[in-house]
Coordinates of C-alpha atoms and ligand atoms in Angstrom, one line a residue:
M1 CA 118.0 153.1 76.6
E2 CA 121.4 151.7 77.3
A3 CA 124.8 153.1 77.7
L4 CA 128.0 152.0 76.0
A5 CA 131.2 152.8 78.0
V6 CA 134.2 153.3 76.1
G7 CA 137.9 153.6 77.0
S8 CA 141.4 153.0 75.5
A9 CA 145.0 153.6 74.5
P10 CA 148.3 152.8 76.2
P11 CA 149.3 154.8 79.4
R12 CA 151.3 157.9 78.9
P13 CA 154.3 158.9 80.8
G14 CA 153.7 160.8 83.9
L15 CA 150.5 159.0 84.9
A16 CA 150.2 157.3 88.3
A17 CA 149.8 153.6 89.0
P18 CA 146.3 152.3 88.3
T19 CA 143.8 152.4 91.1
R20 CA 143.6 149.3 93.2
Y21 CA 140.4 147.3 92.7
S22 CA 139.7 147.4 96.3
N23 CA 139.0 151.2 95.8
V24 CA 137.4 151.2 92.4
R25 CA 133.7 150.6 93.7
R26 CA 134.0 153.8 95.7
P27 CA 133.7 157.1 93.7
R28 CA 136.8 158.9 94.1
T29 CA 137.2 162.7 94.8
L30 CA 138.5 164.5 91.7
A31 CA 141.1 167.1 91.8
I32 CA 142.0 169.9 89.5
A33 CA 145.3 169.2 87.8
A34 CA 147.2 172.1 86.4
A35 CA 148.7 171.8 82.8
G36 CA 152.3 170.7 82.9
R37 CA 153.5 172.7 79.9
P38 CA 154.5 176.3 79.6
F39 CA 152.0 178.5 77.8
A40 CA 152.5 181.8 76.0
P41 CA 149.3 184.0 76.2
R42 CA 148.5 185.5 72.8
L43 CA 146.4 188.6 71.9
T44 CA 144.9 188.6 68.4
W45 CA 141.8 190.3 66.9
N46 CA 139.3 189.2 64.4
P47 CA 136.8 191.3 62.3
P48 CA 133.3 191.2 64.0
P49 CA 131.2 188.2 63.2
E50 CA 129.0 189.0 60.1
T51 CA 125.9 187.1 61.5
G52 CA 125.0 185.0 64.4
A53 CA 123.1 182.7 62.2
R54 CA 123.5 178.9 63.0
A55 CA 124.2 176.3 60.3
P56 CA 121.0 175.1 58.5
R57 CA 119.8 171.6 59.6
L58 CA 120.2 168.9 57.2
P59 CA 117.0 167.3 55.6
A60 CA 116.2 163.8 56.7
A61 CA 117.5 161.3 54.3
P62 CA 116.8 157.6 53.5
A63 CA 118.9 155.0 55.1
P64 CA 122.3 154.7 53.5
R65 CA 122.5 151.6 51.3
W66 CA 125.0 149.9 53.5
L67 CA 122.8 149.6 56.6
G68 CA 122.1 146.1 55.9
S69 CA 121.3 143.0 57.9
E70 CA 125.0 142.1 58.3
V71 CA 125.2 144.9 60.7
D72 CA 124.4 144.2 64.2
A73 CA 124.3 147.8 65.4
V74 CA 124.8 151.2 63.8
A75 CA 126.6 153.9 65.5
T76 CA 126.2 157.4 64.2
S77 CA 128.6 160.3 64.8
S78 CA 127.3 163.6 65.0
H79 CA 130.8 165.4 65.4
A80 CA 131.8 167.3 62.4
T81 CA 135.5 167.6 61.5
D82 CA 136.3 171.3 62.3
P83 CA 138.7 171.2 65.4
A84 CA 139.6 174.9 64.6
A85 CA 136.1 176.2 65.4
D86 CA 135.8 178.9 68.0
A87 CA 135.1 177.8 71.6
A88 CA 133.3 180.9 72.8
S89 CA 131.9 179.7 76.2
A90 CA 129.8 181.7 78.7
G91 CA 132.8 181.5 81.1
A92 CA 131.3 179.4 83.9
P93 CA 133.8 178.2 86.3
A94 CA 135.9 175.3 85.0
E95 CA 135.0 172.0 86.1
I96 CA 137.4 169.0 85.8
A97 CA 135.6 165.9 85.0
G98 CA 138.4 163.7 86.1
V99 CA 142.2 163.5 86.6
D100 CA 142.3 160.0 85.1
G101 CA 143.4 159.5 81.6
I102 CA 142.9 162.6 79.4
R103 CA 142.5 165.6 81.5
I104 CA 139.3 167.5 80.4
R105 CA 138.2 170.8 81.7
R106 CA 134.5 171.1 81.0
R107 CA 134.6 174.8 80.2
P108 CA 137.3 177.4 79.7
V109 CA 138.6 178.2 83.1
T110 CA 139.3 181.9 82.4
G111 CA 136.1 182.3 80.3
P112 CA 135.9 182.8 76.6
P113 CA 138.8 184.3 74.7
V114 CA 136.6 186.6 72.7
H115 CA 135.9 190.2 73.8
Y116 CA 134.2 192.9 72.1
V117 CA 135.3 196.5 72.1
G118 CA 133.2 198.7 69.9
P119 CA 133.3 197.1 66.4
F120 CA 136.3 195.0 67.2
Q121 CA 136.5 191.5 68.4
F122 CA 139.7 190.7 70.4
R123 CA 141.0 187.3 71.3
L124 CA 142.8 187.3 74.6
E125 CA 144.2 183.7 74.6
N126 CA 145.7 182.1 77.6
E127 CA 146.2 178.6 79.2
G128 CA 142.9 178.8 80.9
N129 CA 140.7 179.5 77.7
T130 CA 142.8 177.4 75.2
P131 CA 141.8 173.7 74.9
R132 CA 144.6 171.4 75.6
N133 CA 143.5 168.6 73.2
I134 CA 141.1 167.8 70.6
L135 CA 138.7 166.2 73.2
E136 CA 138.7 169.2 75.4
K137 CA 138.0 171.4 72.4
I138 CA 135.0 169.2 71.4
V139 CA 133.6 169.2 74.8
W140 CA 133.8 173.1 75.1
D141 CA 132.1 173.4 71.8
K142 CA 129.4 171.0 72.8
D143 CA 129.0 173.0 76.0
V144 CA 128.4 176.1 73.9
E145 CA 126.0 174.1 71.8
M146 CA 124.1 173.2 74.9
K147 CA 123.3 176.6 75.7
E148 CA 121.1 176.9 72.7
R149 CA 119.1 173.7 73.4
R150 CA 115.4 173.5 73.4
P151 CA 113.9 173.3 76.9
L152 CA 113.4 169.8 78.1
Y153 CA 109.6 169.9 78.0
M154 CA 109.7 170.3 74.3
L155 CA 111.0 166.9 74.0
K156 CA 108.0 165.4 75.7
G157 CA 106.0 165.0 72.5
P158 CA 109.0 163.6 70.4
L159 CA 109.9 161.1 73.3
E160 CA 106.4 159.7 73.4
A161 CA 106.2 159.3 69.7
A162 CA 109.6 157.5 69.6
P163 CA 109.4 153.8 68.9
P164 CA 110.5 151.8 72.0
A165 CA 114.3 151.4 72.5
R166 CA 115.7 148.1 71.3
D167 CA 117.9 145.9 73.4
F168 CA 121.4 147.0 72.2
V169 CA 123.3 144.7 74.6
G170 CA 121.0 141.8 73.8
A171 CA 121.6 142.3 70.1
L172 CA 125.5 142.2 70.5
K173 CA 125.2 139.1 72.7
A174 CA 122.9 137.4 70.2
S175 CA 125.3 138.1 67.4
Y176 CA 128.3 136.8 69.2
D177 CA 126.5 133.6 70.1
R178 CA 125.4 133.1 66.4
T179 CA 128.5 133.8 64.6
G180 CA 131.3 133.0 67.1
V181 CA 133.1 136.3 66.1
P182 CA 132.7 139.8 67.8
A183 CA 129.4 141.5 67.0
L184 CA 129.7 144.5 64.7
I185 CA 128.9 148.0 65.5
A186 CA 129.2 149.8 62.2
E187 CA 130.0 153.5 62.6
V188 CA 128.5 155.9 60.0
K189 CA 130.6 158.8 59.6
K190 CA 132.0 161.1 57.1
A191 CA 135.2 162.0 58.7
S192 CA 137.0 162.1 61.9
P193 CA 139.4 164.5 63.6
S194 CA 142.3 162.2 63.5
R195 CA 141.7 160.9 59.8
G196 CA 140.1 163.7 58.1
V197 CA 137.4 163.0 55.4
L198 CA 136.8 159.2 54.9
R199 CA 134.0 159.5 52.4
E200 CA 133.2 162.4 50.1
D201 CA 129.6 163.4 49.1
F202 CA 128.4 161.7 52.3
D203 CA 127.4 163.5 55.4
P204 CA 125.5 161.4 57.9
G205 CA 126.2 163.9 60.8
S206 CA 122.6 164.6 61.9
F207 CA 120.3 163.3 64.5
D208 CA 117.5 163.6 61.8
Y209 CA 119.4 160.8 60.1
L210 CA 119.3 158.6 63.2
E211 CA 115.5 158.9 63.2
A212 CA 115.2 158.4 59.5
I213 CA 117.2 155.2 59.6
R214 CA 114.9 153.9 62.4
R215 CA 111.8 155.0 60.6
A216 CA 113.0 153.6 57.2
G217 CA 112.8 150.2 58.9
V218 CA 116.3 149.4 59.6
K219 CA 116.1 146.5 62.1
C220 CA 119.4 146.8 63.9
S221 CA 120.0 148.6 67.2
L222 CA 121.1 152.4 66.9
L223 CA 123.8 153.7 69.0
C224 CA 124.0 157.5 69.2
K225 CA 127.8 158.2 69.2
E226 CA 127.7 161.7 70.3
F227 CA 129.9 163.6 72.9
I228 CA 127.5 163.5 75.8
I229 CA 128.1 166.1 78.4
D230 CA 124.6 166.9 79.6
A231 CA 121.5 164.7 80.6
W232 CA 119.4 166.6 78.1
Q233 CA 121.3 164.9 75.2
L234 CA 120.1 161.6 76.5
Y235 CA 116.6 162.6 76.1
Y236 CA 117.2 164.2 72.8
A237 CA 118.9 160.9 71.5
R238 CA 116.0 158.8 72.6
S239 CA 113.5 161.3 71.1
K240 CA 115.5 160.7 67.8
C241 CA 115.1 157.0 68.2
A242 CA 118.5 156.1 69.6
D243 CA 118.5 152.6 71.4
A244 CA 121.8 153.4 73.1
V245 CA 124.2 156.2 73.7
L246 CA 128.0 156.2 74.0
L247 CA 129.5 157.8 77.2
I248 CA 133.2 158.7 77.4
A249 CA 134.8 158.4 80.8
A250 CA 137.4 161.0 80.1
V251 CA 134.8 163.7 79.8
L252 CA 132.3 162.7 82.5
P253 CA 132.2 162.7 86.2
D254 CA 132.7 159.4 88.1
R255 CA 129.1 158.3 88.0
D256 CA 129.0 158.3 84.1
I257 CA 130.7 156.1 81.6
K258 CA 133.4 155.8 78.7
F259 CA 137.0 155.1 79.4
H260 CA 140.5 155.4 77.8
D261 CA 143.2 154.0 79.9
E262 CA 143.5 151.7 83.1
R263 CA 142.3 154.3 85.6
E264 CA 139.4 155.3 83.4
M265 CA 138.5 151.6 83.1
D266 CA 138.7 151.1 86.8
R267 CA 136.2 154.0 87.2
V268 CA 133.9 152.3 84.9
L269 CA 134.3 148.8 86.3
G270 CA 133.2 150.5 89.7
I271 CA 129.8 151.4 88.2
D272 CA 127.2 149.2 89.6
G273 CA 125.4 147.1 87.0
V274 CA 127.5 148.1 84.0
Q275 CA 126.8 145.7 81.2
L276 CA 128.8 147.0 78.2
I277 CA 132.1 148.9 78.1
G278 CA 134.4 149.8 75.2
I279 CA 138.1 150.1 74.9
N280 CA 139.2 152.7 72.3
N281 CA 142.6 151.7 70.8
R282 CA 143.0 155.4 69.8
N283 CA 144.6 157.7 72.2
L284 CA 142.5 160.8 71.8
E285 CA 145.3 163.1 72.9
T286 CA 148.0 161.8 70.4
F287 CA 145.6 160.0 68.0
E288 CA 148.0 157.0 68.0
V289 CA 146.2 153.7 67.5
D290 CA 147.4 150.6 69.1
I291 CA 145.1 147.5 69.2
G292 CA 147.6 146.0 72.0
N293 CA 145.9 148.4 74.4
T294 CA 142.7 146.3 74.3
K295 CA 144.7 143.2 75.3
K296 CA 146.7 145.1 78.0
L297 CA 143.5 146.6 79.6
L298 CA 141.8 143.2 79.7
E299 CA 144.7 141.3 81.2
G300 CA 144.8 140.2 84.9
E301 CA 142.3 141.3 87.6
R302 CA 140.4 143.6 85.2
G303 CA 139.6 140.7 82.7
Q304 CA 138.5 138.6 85.7
I305 CA 136.0 141.2 86.9
I306 CA 134.7 141.5 83.5
A307 CA 134.3 137.9 83.0
Q308 CA 132.7 137.3 86.5
N309 CA 130.2 140.1 85.9
N310 CA 129.6 139.0 82.4
I311 CA 130.3 142.4 81.0
I312 CA 130.5 142.7 77.2
V313 CA 133.7 144.5 76.1
V314 CA 133.7 146.5 72.7
G315 CA 137.1 146.8 70.9
E316 CA 137.2 150.2 69.2
S317 CA 139.2 151.9 66.4
G318 CA 142.0 150.7 64.1
L319 CA 140.4 147.3 63.1
F320 CA 141.0 146.5 59.5
T321 CA 141.7 142.9 59.0
P322 CA 140.5 139.4 60.3
D323 CA 143.8 139.2 62.1
H324 CA 143.0 142.5 64.1
I325 CA 139.5 141.0 64.9
S326 CA 141.0 137.6 66.0
F327 CA 143.6 139.5 68.2
V328 CA 140.9 141.6 70.0
Q329 CA 138.7 138.5 70.3
N330 CA 141.4 136.6 71.8
A331 CA 141.9 139.5 74.2
G332 CA 138.3 139.0 75.4
V333 CA 136.4 141.4 73.2
K334 CA 132.8 140.3 72.2
A335 CA 131.9 143.3 69.9
V336 CA 133.8 145.8 67.8
L337 CA 133.1 149.3 66.8
V338 CA 134.4 149.9 63.3
G339 CA 134.4 153.0 61.2
E340 CA 137.1 153.8 58.8
S341 CA 137.8 150.3 57.5
L342 CA 134.1 149.8 56.4
I343 CA 133.2 153.4 55.5
K344 CA 135.9 153.9 53.0
Q345 CA 134.8 150.9 50.9
E346 CA 132.0 151.0 48.3
D347 CA 130.4 147.6 49.0
P348 CA 129.5 147.3 52.6
G349 CA 128.7 143.5 52.4
K350 CA 132.1 142.7 51.0
A351 CA 133.9 145.1 53.5
I352 CA 132.3 143.3 56.4
T353 CA 133.1 139.9 55.0
G354 CA 136.7 141.0 54.3
L355 CA 137.1 142.5 57.8
F356 CA 135.8 139.3 59.6
G357 CA 137.2 136.8 57.0
K358 CA 133.8 135.4 56.6
D359 CA 130.2 136.1 55.9
I360 CA 128.6 137.0 59.2
S361 CA 125.2 138.2 57.9
H362 CA 122.0 136.5 59.0
A363 CA 121.8 135.1 55.3
S364 CA 124.9 133.1 56.0
A365 CA 123.1 131.0 58.7
A366 CA 120.1 130.4 56.6
Ligands
LIG1 O1 138.7 159.2 65.6 C1 138.9 160.2 65.9 O2 139.7 160.9 65.3 C2 138.3 160.8 67.2 C3 138.8 162.0 67.7 C4 138.3 162.6 68.8 C5 137.4 161.9 69.6 C6 137.0 160.5 69.1 C7 137.4 160.0 67.9 N1 137.1 158.8 67.6 C8 136.2 158.0 68.4 C9 136.0 156.7 67.9 O3 135.4 156.1 68.7 C10 136.1 156.0 66.5 O4 135.5 156.9 65.6 C11 135.7 154.6 66.4 O5 136.4 153.9 67.5 C12 136.0 153.9 65.3 O6 137.4 154.0 64.8 P1 137.8 153.5 63.3 O7 137.4 152.2 63.0 O8 139.3 153.5 63.5 O9 137.3 154.7 62.4

């Protein structure tokens, strides 16, 4: 299974100059950075939870109609849209994944905000147990979710039963060579934190769908677009037929992947043997989208390193028109990860042709 590294968005005021390339091949020591803004602690209380039951699992479904041959790879998002859900962690010591780009604390520093006194549930919120941005919130929720995971040995059977992983990077390269435009990774999602619901009556957010898509005979490679914080998730994704996973530099320690700005990108370029990286045009702190970010990050020495090492760059987010595709292609991108502009349209074939300004399906080459 392969990993797609992703990163993005313009630098924000207050960030230091990018790491020099002479240093990027050595893992850097990471420091804990305190939040720079004032924080007012709050005390609230909620009625006791009625039940500890978990949300029911979705039944497996046939592959969505629009997973056709014009798609080079499919990315599935399992993240729901509820940024307000509680992050009740076990209160392990906080760990900062990195000071580069968005600052993510892997767990609440001061433990979970929820305390029980008799029948009452109190929330003692302070800076240490309140997420600073949506990505941190998602990571904390994921950390809680991980505590309920099945033991690894239980994945042995499903792992052995999974069909072999397909060559994700090879599929992207082949598509680029065939069409002359960036390969398409089509993200299948109902909604996103920044854009809300994109498609009503559609909920592909389940690992079971990943497996159902593969077993339904869809030929393209499958990217599991999950918030990965634990090695267990890699095995689980593979057991559910994922061919690749997406790793986010902002939430992972130096040895892992996805990035968001110059310094995150430098960390990623410092990983030996990295073959595929993504640049997210969406700033995950502010949700602003700027496709100029891709160009900026690929200019100069970084672009040269990428070219020398034959690394495939994926342009991500905010791509809606053939001009957008040309812009990121001219910047050096050989694949694109597209969600909103396709998922909001009824006819996927027409949507893809509209996005690229031409038919890129295999049928067009016949
Ligand atoms: O898109 C979000 O709101 C978001 C929020 C928090 C973490 C990640 C988020 N998006 C990640 C993505 O990679 C996009 O879904 C992907 O690049 C596709 O973008 P788009 O074509 O603009 O839907």
